[in-house]
Amino acid sequence: MHTACFIDGAFVPARDGRTFAVRNPATDAIVAQVAEGGAGDARAAVDAAARAFPAWKSLAAIERARHLRRIAELMHRDAERLADLCSQECGKPLAEARTEVSYAASFLEWYAEEGKRVYGETIPASDPAKRLLVLRRPCGVAAAITPWNFPIAMVTRKMGPALAAGCTQVVKPAEQTPLSALAIAALAGEAGLPAGVLNVVPGTDAPAIASAFLDTLHVRHVSFTGSTEVGRILLRQSAEQVVRMSLELGGHAPFIVFDDADLDAAVAGAMASKFRNAGQTCVCANRFLVQRGVHDAFVDRLTAAVAALKVGDGRAAGTQIGPLIDDAGLRKAEAHVADARALGARATTGGARAAVAGCADRFMQPTVLVGVTPAMRCFREETFGPVAPVCAFDHEADALRIANDTPYGLAAYVFTRDGARIVRMTEELQYGIVGVNDALPATAQAPFGGVKHSGLGREGGRQGIEEYLDLRYVSWRVG
Ligand code: ADP
């Protein structure tokens, strides 16, 4: 297990020698002591990335692609080990961690190809003596600040496009889950990625590391996935060096089920969207809007499916719901349930903490709440836990109004068989991602990102690489 900072192609201790403990949220067991990187380490990482940039950007795209593909191959080779590490540090069930490994590798594989298609343009000039060209150039060192809920995929989703574009990168993984990022760095080293192209600085003092990243002209792009609150801090900080930012922030996804929906598909989608990673993903359905005609049938089926979920240590066989990441996460989910109950909602299943033998007190029973209204906290804030609040609605216009009545705009889901309604909903929902009869829209080929307070920029798809490219216009007088 690699526990040191990865800077300039080598694992090195933090400059001041300090370490911090990474714990398994299911058991509180210490998984490892990890280097406590700080501002000095972050600056060293940026310097290494800046030194590596000229050679990396000058490599043929096809060569950069080979590096990315090789790292992805090693990820597949070590999938079981990576999945176990991921499950240990973030608590997710092993089956989900395995899926995350291949999802994570897909960003390297997809951008290995896309990096070959960074085409330029020629523009017909009004002056016949001129030739006008537009080049797309890697912007410089890219910084990535990643969250704990997808410890591997959030690193590679930023690393794939950055490295494919010709940028070098510095990464600060979440303090809860640095080991997965360091494992990827080790595989990059094994794959022969040139020193300095990828650097990882773990540490608990996120503001110090992030400030060091933002305090230099070398870093020309910052990609952040996390809370809206921290996204705002970074956006303000980015003003000093006028750095481009991609922000994937909080979500508050509505999951809308119409009377004419395929109910089996809607319930299966609800389970996949809401209960993945114990409800701790930014695109998780956060509130269910169900049309009156199918409300009771939907609730009955959802309740039966939710009551059957197995709660436990993510590494134990058969576990479907792991722990919340920390005590604050558990308290928030509980508070949302308590608030909803106080205002008249009722749990059809769950609603309390779950005791898991031999584990920490950090598990929540998967919960379905009915009689929920938009006045309740669970209908206004991201819960980030295994709680499914259901609210009945009568008309399409009501669903749309309630769904859009939020500052967030990441993902929305619509289940219906009516084509005209699908057109109306996809055009009127104020969200960056709309899943139509599809609860799992995220994929390497498509642009993932939000509007309003959910963020700026896109990750994935051909759009994702644009974030790392500067346009350079060349005016060439030929006569
Ligand atoms: P969450 O609430 O999901 O933990 P955060 O936004 O707090 O989300 O964390 C996401 C990432 O941002 C983590 O890597 C974390 O260390 C980092 N982070 C937290 N605070 C700051 C900050 N002030 N500046 C830069 N990064 C930060």
Short mmCIF file of C-alpha atoms and ligand atoms in Angstrom, two decimals:
data_model
loop_
_atom_site.label_atom_id
_atom_site.label_comp_id
_atom_site.label_asym_id
_atom_site.label_seq_id
_atom_site.Cartn_x
_atom_site.Cartn_y
_atom_site.Cartn_z
CA MET A 1 0.00 0.00 0.00
CA HIS A 2 1.45 3.39 -0.96
CA THR A 3 1.13 6.03 1.72
CA ALA A 4 3.61 8.78 0.78
CA CYS A 5 3.21 11.82 -1.46
CA PHE A 6 3.82 11.03 -5.14
CA ILE A 7 5.94 13.85 -6.51
CA ASP A 8 8.16 13.89 -9.58
CA GLY A 9 7.76 10.17 -10.16
CA ALA A 10 8.67 9.05 -6.64
CA PHE A 11 6.91 8.36 -3.37
CA VAL A 12 8.29 10.78 -0.79
CA PRO A 13 7.32 11.54 2.80
CA ALA A 14 5.78 14.88 3.65
CA ARG A 15 8.47 17.54 4.07
CA ASP A 16 7.84 17.83 7.77
CA GLY A 17 7.55 14.05 8.19
CA ARG A 18 4.03 14.14 9.59
CA THR A 19 1.35 11.55 8.84
CA PHE A 20 -2.38 11.19 9.42
CA ALA A 21 -4.62 8.17 9.91
CA VAL A 22 -7.03 6.93 7.24
CA ARG A 23 -9.84 4.96 8.85
CA ASN A 24 -12.38 2.51 7.55
CA PRO A 25 -15.73 4.24 8.18
CA ALA A 26 -17.40 0.86 8.75
CA THR A 27 -15.17 -0.23 11.61
CA ASP A 28 -13.02 2.77 12.55
CA ALA A 29 -9.98 0.50 11.98
CA ILE A 30 -6.91 2.40 10.82
CA VAL A 31 -6.27 1.43 7.20
CA ALA A 32 -2.95 3.28 6.98
CA GLN A 33 -0.94 6.25 8.16
CA VAL A 34 -0.57 8.58 5.20
CA ALA A 35 1.85 11.44 4.55
CA GLU A 36 0.44 14.73 5.78
CA GLY A 37 1.24 16.87 2.74
CA GLY A 38 1.15 20.63 3.12
CA ALA A 39 1.81 23.79 1.17
CA GLY A 40 5.50 22.97 0.65
CA ASP A 41 4.71 19.56 -0.76
CA ALA A 42 2.01 21.05 -2.97
CA ARG A 43 4.49 23.60 -4.34
CA ALA A 44 7.02 20.84 -5.01
CA ALA A 45 4.32 18.92 -6.88
CA VAL A 46 3.43 21.97 -9.00
CA ASP A 47 7.13 22.58 -9.75
CA ALA A 48 7.55 18.95 -10.84
CA ALA A 49 4.44 19.17 -13.03
CA ALA A 50 5.68 22.43 -14.56
CA ARG A 51 9.05 20.89 -15.37
CA ALA A 52 7.39 17.85 -16.95
CA PHE A 53 4.96 19.92 -19.02
CA PRO A 54 7.13 20.90 -22.04
CA ALA A 55 8.11 17.30 -22.86
CA TRP A 56 4.67 15.85 -22.15
CA LYS A 57 2.82 18.35 -24.30
CA SER A 58 5.31 17.77 -27.12
CA LEU A 59 4.77 14.01 -27.19
CA ALA A 60 2.59 12.83 -30.03
CA ALA A 61 -0.99 12.35 -28.85
CA ILE A 62 -0.73 8.71 -29.86
CA GLU A 63 2.14 8.30 -27.40
CA ARG A 64 0.20 9.94 -24.59
CA ALA A 65 -2.64 7.60 -25.46
CA ARG A 66 -0.37 4.59 -25.01
CA HIS A 67 0.51 5.73 -21.49
CA LEU A 68 -3.14 6.20 -20.54
CA ARG A 69 -4.12 2.83 -21.96
CA ARG A 70 -1.30 1.09 -20.13
CA ILE A 71 -2.41 2.60 -16.80
CA ALA A 72 -5.98 1.47 -17.50
CA GLU A 73 -4.73 -2.05 -18.25
CA LEU A 74 -2.90 -2.15 -14.93
CA MET A 75 -6.05 -0.96 -13.18
CA HIS A 76 -7.94 -3.90 -14.67
CA ARG A 77 -5.12 -6.26 -13.69
CA ASP A 78 -5.29 -5.00 -10.09
CA ALA A 79 -9.05 -4.47 -10.03
CA GLU A 80 -9.68 -6.64 -7.00
CA ARG A 81 -6.97 -4.99 -4.93
CA LEU A 82 -8.11 -1.49 -5.93
CA ALA A 83 -11.74 -2.33 -5.17
CA ASP A 84 -10.84 -3.62 -1.73
CA LEU A 85 -8.77 -0.53 -0.95
CA CYS A 86 -11.57 1.72 -2.15
CA SER A 87 -14.14 -0.12 -0.05
CA GLN A 88 -11.88 0.08 3.00
CA GLU A 89 -11.40 3.80 2.86
CA CYS A 90 -14.88 4.93 1.81
CA GLY A 91 -17.05 2.07 3.04
CA LYS A 92 -18.85 1.28 -0.21
CA PRO A 93 -19.88 -2.31 -0.93
CA LEU A 94 -17.21 -4.31 -2.76
CA ALA A 95 -19.51 -4.94 -5.72
CA GLU A 96 -19.85 -1.18 -6.22
CA ALA A 97 -16.13 -0.66 -5.74
CA ARG A 98 -15.46 -3.19 -8.52
CA THR A 99 -17.81 -1.30 -10.81
CA GLU A 100 -16.03 1.90 -9.87
CA VAL A 101 -12.66 0.48 -10.92
CA SER A 102 -13.84 -0.29 -14.45
CA TYR A 103 -15.76 3.00 -14.64
CA ALA A 104 -12.58 4.78 -13.53
CA ALA A 105 -10.44 2.99 -16.10
CA SER A 106 -12.96 3.89 -18.82
CA PHE A 107 -12.01 7.58 -18.50
CA LEU A 108 -8.39 6.76 -19.29
CA GLU A 109 -9.40 4.47 -22.15
CA TRP A 110 -11.87 6.91 -23.67
CA TYR A 111 -9.59 9.95 -23.44
CA ALA A 112 -6.66 7.94 -24.80
CA GLU A 113 -8.74 7.93 -28.00
CA GLU A 114 -10.18 11.42 -27.73
CA GLY A 115 -6.73 12.94 -27.22
CA LYS A 116 -5.95 11.96 -30.83
CA ARG A 117 -8.80 14.16 -32.06
CA VAL A 118 -7.77 17.57 -30.76
CA TYR A 119 -8.25 19.12 -34.18
CA GLY A 120 -7.57 22.71 -35.15
CA GLU A 121 -9.34 24.93 -37.67
CA THR A 122 -8.53 27.06 -40.67
CA ILE A 123 -10.59 30.17 -41.28
CA PRO A 124 -11.07 31.77 -44.73
CA ALA A 125 -9.44 35.19 -44.39
CA SER A 126 -10.81 38.42 -45.85
CA ASP A 127 -7.21 39.36 -46.69
CA PRO A 128 -5.98 36.96 -49.42
CA ALA A 129 -2.40 37.38 -48.15
CA LYS A 130 -3.26 35.84 -44.82
CA ARG A 131 -3.90 32.35 -43.52
CA LEU A 132 -5.86 32.18 -40.27
CA LEU A 133 -5.43 29.13 -38.06
CA VAL A 134 -6.86 28.09 -34.73
CA LEU A 135 -4.78 25.71 -32.64
CA ARG A 136 -5.91 24.01 -29.46
CA ARG A 137 -3.07 23.88 -26.98
CA PRO A 138 -2.78 22.24 -23.54
CA CYS A 139 -3.23 25.01 -20.98
CA GLY A 140 -0.42 24.08 -18.56
CA VAL A 141 -0.46 22.35 -15.18
CA ALA A 142 -3.92 21.16 -14.16
CA ALA A 143 -4.91 20.79 -10.52
CA ALA A 144 -7.51 18.28 -9.35
CA ILE A 145 -9.24 18.32 -5.98
CA THR A 146 -11.33 15.19 -5.52
CA PRO A 147 -14.01 13.95 -3.11
CA TRP A 148 -14.25 10.76 -1.07
CA ASN A 149 -17.37 9.20 -2.59
CA PHE A 150 -15.64 7.90 -5.75
CA PRO A 151 -12.00 7.75 -4.60
CA ILE A 152 -10.73 6.24 -7.87
CA ALA A 153 -13.13 7.48 -10.55
CA MET A 154 -13.01 11.14 -9.54
CA VAL A 155 -9.23 11.04 -9.99
CA THR A 156 -9.26 9.39 -13.41
CA ARG A 157 -12.20 11.48 -14.65
CA LYS A 158 -9.88 14.47 -14.27
CA MET A 159 -6.64 12.70 -15.15
CA GLY A 160 -7.88 11.19 -18.45
CA PRO A 161 -8.73 14.45 -20.22
CA ALA A 162 -5.90 16.45 -18.61
CA LEU A 163 -3.14 14.06 -19.59
CA ALA A 164 -4.65 13.29 -23.00
CA ALA A 165 -4.76 17.02 -23.75
CA GLY A 166 -1.06 17.34 -22.92
CA CYS A 167 -1.40 18.91 -19.48
CA THR A 168 0.50 17.64 -16.47
CA GLN A 169 -1.36 17.32 -13.20
CA VAL A 170 -1.30 17.75 -9.45
CA VAL A 171 -3.98 15.97 -7.42
CA LYS A 172 -5.22 16.51 -3.89
CA PRO A 173 -7.44 13.58 -2.98
CA ALA A 174 -10.02 13.82 -0.21
CA GLU A 175 -8.46 13.36 3.22
CA GLN A 176 -10.79 10.40 3.90
CA THR A 177 -9.66 8.50 0.78
CA PRO A 178 -6.09 9.26 -0.33
CA LEU A 179 -5.03 5.61 -0.70
CA SER A 180 -6.92 4.94 -3.92
CA ALA A 181 -5.39 8.02 -5.56
CA LEU A 182 -1.92 6.94 -4.41
CA ALA A 183 -2.57 3.45 -5.79
CA ILE A 184 -3.36 4.99 -9.20
CA ALA A 185 -0.16 7.04 -8.97
CA ALA A 186 1.80 3.85 -8.29
CA LEU A 187 0.27 2.21 -11.36
CA ALA A 188 1.13 5.29 -13.41
CA GLY A 189 4.72 4.90 -12.25
CA GLU A 190 4.70 1.21 -13.12
CA ALA A 191 3.25 2.04 -16.54
CA GLY A 192 6.24 4.29 -17.22
CA LEU A 193 4.46 7.63 -17.12
CA PRO A 194 7.26 10.23 -17.17
CA ALA A 195 8.15 11.72 -13.79
CA GLY A 196 6.15 14.81 -12.87
CA VAL A 197 3.26 14.22 -15.29
CA LEU A 198 1.03 13.07 -12.42
CA ASN A 199 1.61 14.10 -8.80
CA VAL A 200 -0.52 13.34 -5.75
CA VAL A 201 -0.40 15.31 -2.51
CA PRO A 202 -2.50 13.78 0.28
CA GLY A 203 -3.19 15.78 3.41
CA THR A 204 -5.84 17.00 5.81
CA ASP A 205 -5.13 20.72 5.41
CA ALA A 206 -7.07 21.09 2.16
CA PRO A 207 -7.03 24.91 2.18
CA ALA A 208 -3.21 24.98 2.49
CA ILE A 209 -2.70 22.52 -0.38
CA ALA A 210 -5.35 24.14 -2.57
CA SER A 211 -3.97 27.62 -1.92
CA ALA A 212 -0.51 26.46 -2.95
CA PHE A 213 -2.02 25.07 -6.18
CA LEU A 214 -3.82 28.33 -6.84
CA ASP A 215 -0.97 30.62 -5.89
CA THR A 216 1.12 30.03 -9.01
CA LEU A 217 0.90 31.00 -12.63
CA HIS A 218 1.83 27.45 -13.66
CA VAL A 219 -1.57 26.05 -12.70
CA ARG A 220 -3.96 27.11 -15.46
CA HIS A 221 -6.90 24.85 -14.69
CA VAL A 222 -8.51 23.59 -11.51
CA SER A 223 -11.03 20.79 -11.53
CA PHE A 224 -12.91 20.37 -8.28
CA THR A 225 -15.60 17.92 -7.26
CA GLY A 226 -17.19 18.49 -3.88
CA SER A 227 -19.53 20.76 -2.00
CA THR A 228 -20.96 24.01 -3.37
CA GLU A 229 -19.57 25.77 -0.31
CA VAL A 230 -15.96 24.81 -1.06
CA GLY A 231 -16.54 25.38 -4.79
CA ARG A 232 -17.37 29.00 -4.01
CA ILE A 233 -14.20 29.40 -1.94
CA LEU A 234 -12.11 28.06 -4.81
CA LEU A 235 -13.89 30.20 -7.37
CA ARG A 236 -13.06 33.29 -5.32
CA GLN A 237 -9.45 32.15 -4.94
CA SER A 238 -9.16 31.56 -8.67
CA ALA A 239 -9.55 35.28 -9.30
CA GLU A 240 -5.97 36.08 -8.28
CA GLN A 241 -4.26 34.07 -11.04
CA VAL A 242 -7.33 34.14 -13.32
CA VAL A 243 -7.45 30.35 -13.44
CA ARG A 244 -10.07 28.42 -15.34
CA MET A 245 -12.25 26.24 -13.14
CA SER A 246 -14.40 23.18 -13.60
CA LEU A 247 -16.68 22.69 -10.63
CA GLU A 248 -18.83 19.62 -10.00
CA LEU A 249 -20.78 20.63 -6.93
CA GLY A 250 -23.80 19.53 -4.97
CA GLY A 251 -26.94 18.13 -6.52
CA HIS A 252 -30.53 17.78 -5.41
CA ALA A 253 -31.87 15.44 -8.05
CA PRO A 254 -35.62 15.10 -8.57
CA PHE A 255 -36.79 11.66 -9.68
CA ILE A 256 -40.14 12.12 -11.40
CA VAL A 257 -42.46 9.18 -12.03
CA PHE A 258 -45.55 9.76 -14.19
CA ASP A 259 -48.73 7.70 -14.22
CA ASP A 260 -47.80 6.19 -17.58
CA ALA A 261 -44.32 5.03 -16.49
CA ASP A 262 -43.13 1.44 -16.56
CA LEU A 263 -43.31 1.01 -12.78
CA ASP A 264 -40.89 -1.91 -12.63
CA ALA A 265 -38.31 0.16 -14.48
CA ALA A 266 -39.03 3.17 -12.27
CA VAL A 267 -38.58 1.19 -9.05
CA ALA A 268 -35.41 -0.50 -10.34
CA GLY A 269 -34.14 2.93 -11.38
CA ALA A 270 -35.03 4.41 -8.02
CA MET A 271 -33.07 1.70 -6.22
CA ALA A 272 -30.02 2.16 -8.44
CA SER A 273 -30.09 5.94 -8.27
CA LYS A 274 -30.95 6.44 -4.63
CA PHE A 275 -29.13 3.65 -2.83
CA ARG A 276 -25.83 3.44 -4.69
CA ASN A 277 -23.02 4.23 -2.27
CA ALA A 278 -25.65 4.49 0.52
CA GLY A 279 -27.08 7.56 -1.19
CA GLN A 280 -23.75 9.38 -1.16
CA THR A 281 -23.40 10.50 -4.76
CA CYS A 282 -24.07 13.95 -6.14
CA VAL A 283 -26.43 12.55 -8.81
CA CYS A 284 -28.37 10.35 -6.37
CA ALA A 285 -32.12 10.89 -6.53
CA ASN A 286 -32.69 13.17 -3.57
CA ARG A 287 -36.46 13.52 -3.82
CA PHE A 288 -39.12 11.46 -5.53
CA LEU A 289 -42.06 13.16 -7.23
CA VAL A 290 -44.67 10.55 -8.04
CA GLN A 291 -47.92 11.21 -9.87
CA ARG A 292 -50.99 10.49 -7.77
CA GLY A 293 -52.28 7.60 -9.94
CA VAL A 294 -49.20 5.40 -9.34
CA HIS A 295 -48.07 6.86 -6.02
CA ASP A 296 -49.28 4.04 -3.77
CA ALA A 297 -48.17 1.26 -6.10
CA PHE A 298 -44.74 2.89 -6.49
CA VAL A 299 -44.36 3.34 -2.73
CA ASP A 300 -45.38 -0.26 -2.03
CA ARG A 301 -42.88 -1.67 -4.49
CA LEU A 302 -40.12 0.71 -3.46
CA THR A 303 -40.71 -0.06 0.21
CA ALA A 304 -40.47 -3.80 -0.41
CA ALA A 305 -37.24 -3.43 -2.36
CA VAL A 306 -35.70 -1.06 0.19
CA ALA A 307 -36.66 -3.24 3.16
CA ALA A 308 -34.79 -6.12 1.53
CA LEU A 309 -31.49 -4.24 1.24
CA LYS A 310 -28.64 -5.73 3.26
CA VAL A 311 -26.80 -3.23 5.46
CA GLY A 312 -23.26 -4.01 6.56
CA ASP A 313 -19.54 -3.62 6.26
CA GLY A 314 -18.81 -2.92 2.60
CA ARG A 315 -16.26 -5.75 2.53
CA ALA A 316 -18.68 -8.35 3.90
CA ALA A 317 -20.32 -10.68 1.39
CA GLY A 318 -23.69 -9.52 0.14
CA THR A 319 -23.59 -6.00 1.60
CA GLN A 320 -25.64 -3.50 -0.39
CA ILE A 321 -25.61 -0.53 1.97
CA GLY A 322 -22.38 0.43 3.72
CA PRO A 323 -21.78 3.03 6.42
CA LEU A 324 -22.09 6.77 6.02
CA ILE A 325 -18.67 8.33 5.50
CA ASP A 326 -18.57 9.95 8.94
CA ASP A 327 -20.63 10.84 12.01
CA ALA A 328 -21.68 14.16 10.52
CA GLY A 329 -23.05 12.32 7.48
CA LEU A 330 -25.08 10.02 9.71
CA ARG A 331 -26.41 12.91 11.79
CA LYS A 332 -27.49 14.79 8.67
CA ALA A 333 -29.46 11.84 7.32
CA GLU A 334 -31.06 11.33 10.74
CA ALA A 335 -31.87 15.03 11.02
CA HIS A 336 -33.60 14.98 7.64
CA VAL A 337 -35.74 12.03 8.73
CA ALA A 338 -36.56 13.64 12.09
CA ASP A 339 -37.49 16.94 10.47
CA ALA A 340 -39.74 15.22 7.91
CA ARG A 341 -41.46 13.20 10.63
CA ALA A 342 -42.00 16.28 12.77
CA LEU A 343 -43.71 17.94 9.81
CA GLY A 344 -46.01 14.98 9.12
CA ALA A 345 -44.08 12.49 6.97
CA ARG A 346 -44.09 8.76 7.77
CA ALA A 347 -41.43 6.09 7.21
CA THR A 348 -42.78 3.02 5.39
CA THR A 349 -39.48 1.29 6.09
CA GLY A 350 -36.32 2.23 8.00
CA GLY A 351 -36.08 5.61 9.65
CA ALA A 352 -33.46 4.85 12.30
CA ARG A 353 -29.83 3.92 12.73
CA ALA A 354 -28.87 0.37 11.83
CA ALA A 355 -26.76 -1.64 14.26
CA VAL A 356 -24.17 -3.80 12.50
CA ALA A 357 -22.35 -6.36 14.64
CA GLY A 358 -18.65 -5.66 15.00
CA CYS A 359 -18.94 -2.29 13.27
CA ALA A 360 -19.01 1.37 14.23
CA ASP A 361 -22.29 3.17 14.93
CA ARG A 362 -22.35 4.81 11.50
CA PHE A 363 -25.05 3.00 9.57
CA MET A 364 -28.49 4.20 8.62
CA GLN A 365 -31.41 1.93 7.80
CA PRO A 366 -32.40 2.43 4.18
CA THR A 367 -35.52 4.54 4.50
CA VAL A 368 -38.61 5.48 2.50
CA LEU A 369 -40.57 8.52 3.66
CA VAL A 370 -44.10 9.25 2.42
CA GLY A 371 -46.25 12.31 2.91
CA VAL A 372 -43.25 14.48 2.21
CA THR A 373 -43.81 18.10 1.19
CA PRO A 374 -41.46 20.66 -0.36
CA ALA A 375 -41.32 22.46 3.01
CA MET A 376 -39.26 19.68 4.55
CA ARG A 377 -35.46 19.77 4.76
CA CYS A 378 -35.09 16.53 2.82
CA PHE A 379 -36.87 18.23 -0.04
CA ARG A 380 -34.67 21.30 -0.01
CA GLU A 381 -31.18 20.04 0.84
CA GLU A 382 -28.96 17.25 -0.38
CA THR A 383 -29.34 14.38 2.14
CA PHE A 384 -26.33 12.30 1.03
CA GLY A 385 -27.74 9.25 2.77
CA PRO A 386 -30.01 6.26 2.13
CA VAL A 387 -33.27 8.15 2.55
CA ALA A 388 -35.92 8.27 -0.19
CA PRO A 389 -38.53 11.00 0.40
CA VAL A 390 -41.64 10.64 -1.74
CA CYS A 391 -44.03 13.48 -2.58
CA ALA A 392 -47.22 13.04 -4.62
CA PHE A 393 -48.13 15.42 -7.45
CA ASP A 394 -51.12 15.82 -9.75
CA HIS A 395 -50.05 17.61 -12.92
CA GLU A 396 -46.94 17.71 -15.05
CA ALA A 397 -46.65 21.46 -14.47
CA ASP A 398 -46.57 20.89 -10.69
CA ALA A 399 -43.78 18.36 -11.00
CA LEU A 400 -41.78 20.72 -13.18
CA ARG A 401 -42.27 23.66 -10.84
CA ILE A 402 -41.27 21.67 -7.75
CA ALA A 403 -38.31 20.07 -9.55
CA ASN A 404 -36.93 23.42 -10.70
CA ASP A 405 -37.52 25.19 -7.40
CA THR A 406 -33.94 24.80 -6.17
CA PRO A 407 -30.61 26.53 -6.68
CA TYR A 408 -29.14 23.16 -7.68
CA GLY A 409 -29.18 21.79 -11.20
CA LEU A 410 -27.04 18.68 -11.61
CA ALA A 411 -29.15 15.61 -12.50
CA ALA A 412 -32.88 15.00 -12.91
CA TYR A 413 -34.70 11.77 -13.76
CA VAL A 414 -37.97 11.31 -15.58
CA PHE A 415 -39.89 8.06 -15.96
CA THR A 416 -42.67 8.15 -18.54
CA ARG A 417 -43.64 6.51 -21.83
CA ASP A 418 -45.06 9.67 -23.39
CA GLY A 419 -42.76 10.99 -26.11
CA ALA A 420 -44.15 14.51 -26.19
CA ARG A 421 -43.81 14.75 -22.43
CA ILE A 422 -40.20 13.57 -22.68
CA VAL A 423 -39.51 16.43 -25.08
CA ARG A 424 -41.17 18.96 -22.75
CA MET A 425 -39.37 17.69 -19.66
CA THR A 426 -35.92 17.48 -21.23
CA GLU A 427 -36.34 21.04 -22.50
CA GLU A 428 -37.79 22.55 -19.34
CA LEU A 429 -35.91 20.86 -16.49
CA GLN A 430 -33.13 23.20 -15.40
CA TYR A 431 -30.48 20.52 -15.03
CA GLY A 432 -27.19 19.64 -16.70
CA ILE A 433 -28.12 15.95 -16.93
CA VAL A 434 -31.56 14.44 -17.55
CA GLY A 435 -32.02 10.68 -17.30
CA VAL A 436 -35.10 9.61 -19.28
CA ASN A 437 -36.16 6.16 -18.07
CA ASP A 438 -32.49 5.90 -17.11
CA ALA A 439 -31.23 6.21 -13.55
CA LEU A 440 -27.51 5.82 -14.29
CA PRO A 441 -26.60 8.31 -17.02
CA ALA A 442 -22.94 8.92 -16.06
CA THR A 443 -20.48 7.55 -18.61
CA ALA A 444 -17.08 8.52 -20.00
CA GLN A 445 -18.51 9.41 -23.42
CA ALA A 446 -20.96 12.03 -22.22
CA PRO A 447 -20.59 15.52 -20.72
CA PHE A 448 -21.33 15.35 -17.00
CA GLY A 449 -21.97 18.55 -15.08
CA GLY A 450 -24.51 20.91 -13.65
CA VAL A 451 -26.05 24.34 -13.95
CA LYS A 452 -26.78 27.00 -11.33
CA HIS A 453 -25.16 26.19 -7.96
CA SER A 454 -24.26 22.69 -9.14
CA GLY A 455 -21.25 23.85 -11.04
CA LEU A 456 -19.36 25.00 -14.09
CA GLY A 457 -17.81 23.05 -16.92
CA ARG A 458 -18.20 19.44 -17.98
CA GLU A 459 -16.33 16.22 -17.39
CA GLY A 460 -16.48 13.37 -19.86
CA GLY A 461 -17.25 13.36 -23.54
CA ARG A 462 -15.57 15.42 -26.21
CA GLN A 463 -16.54 18.51 -24.20
CA GLY A 464 -14.51 17.31 -21.19
CA ILE A 465 -11.16 17.73 -22.92
CA GLU A 466 -11.95 21.31 -23.98
CA GLU A 467 -11.59 22.39 -20.35
CA TYR A 468 -7.86 21.65 -20.60
CA LEU A 469 -7.24 23.31 -23.96
CA ASP A 470 -6.53 26.94 -24.77
CA LEU A 471 -7.39 28.28 -28.18
CA ARG A 472 -4.53 29.92 -30.00
CA TYR A 473 -5.34 31.97 -33.03
CA VAL A 474 -2.53 32.30 -35.55
CA SER A 475 -2.66 35.01 -38.18
CA TRP A 476 -0.08 34.16 -40.84
CA ARG A 477 0.82 36.71 -43.52
CA VAL A 478 2.06 34.68 -46.46
CA GLY A 479 2.63 37.37 -49.06
P1 ADP B 1 -17.61 16.84 1.14
O1 ADP B 1 -18.56 17.65 1.95
O2 ADP B 1 -18.21 15.95 0.18
O3 ADP B 1 -16.49 16.22 1.94
P2 ADP B 1 -15.86 18.97 0.38
O4 ADP B 1 -16.22 20.02 -0.59
O5 ADP B 1 -15.69 19.36 1.80
O6 ADP B 1 -16.97 17.87 0.18
O7 ADP B 1 -14.57 18.20 -0.07
C1 ADP B 1 -14.24 17.90 -1.39
C2 ADP B 1 -12.76 18.10 -1.58
O8 ADP B 1 -12.44 19.46 -1.33
C3 ADP B 1 -11.88 17.29 -0.65
O9 ADP B 1 -10.70 16.91 -1.35
C4 ADP B 1 -11.54 18.28 0.43
O10 ADP B 1 -10.34 18.00 1.10
C5 ADP B 1 -11.40 19.55 -0.37
N1 ADP B 1 -11.57 20.80 0.39
C6 ADP B 1 -12.29 21.01 1.52
N2 ADP B 1 -12.17 22.30 1.91
C7 ADP B 1 -11.38 22.92 1.01
C8 ADP B 1 -10.91 24.26 0.85
N3 ADP B 1 -11.22 25.25 1.70
N4 ADP B 1 -10.13 24.53 -0.22
C9 ADP B 1 -9.82 23.55 -1.10
N5 ADP B 1 -10.23 22.28 -1.01
C10 ADP B 1 -11.01 21.96 0.03
#
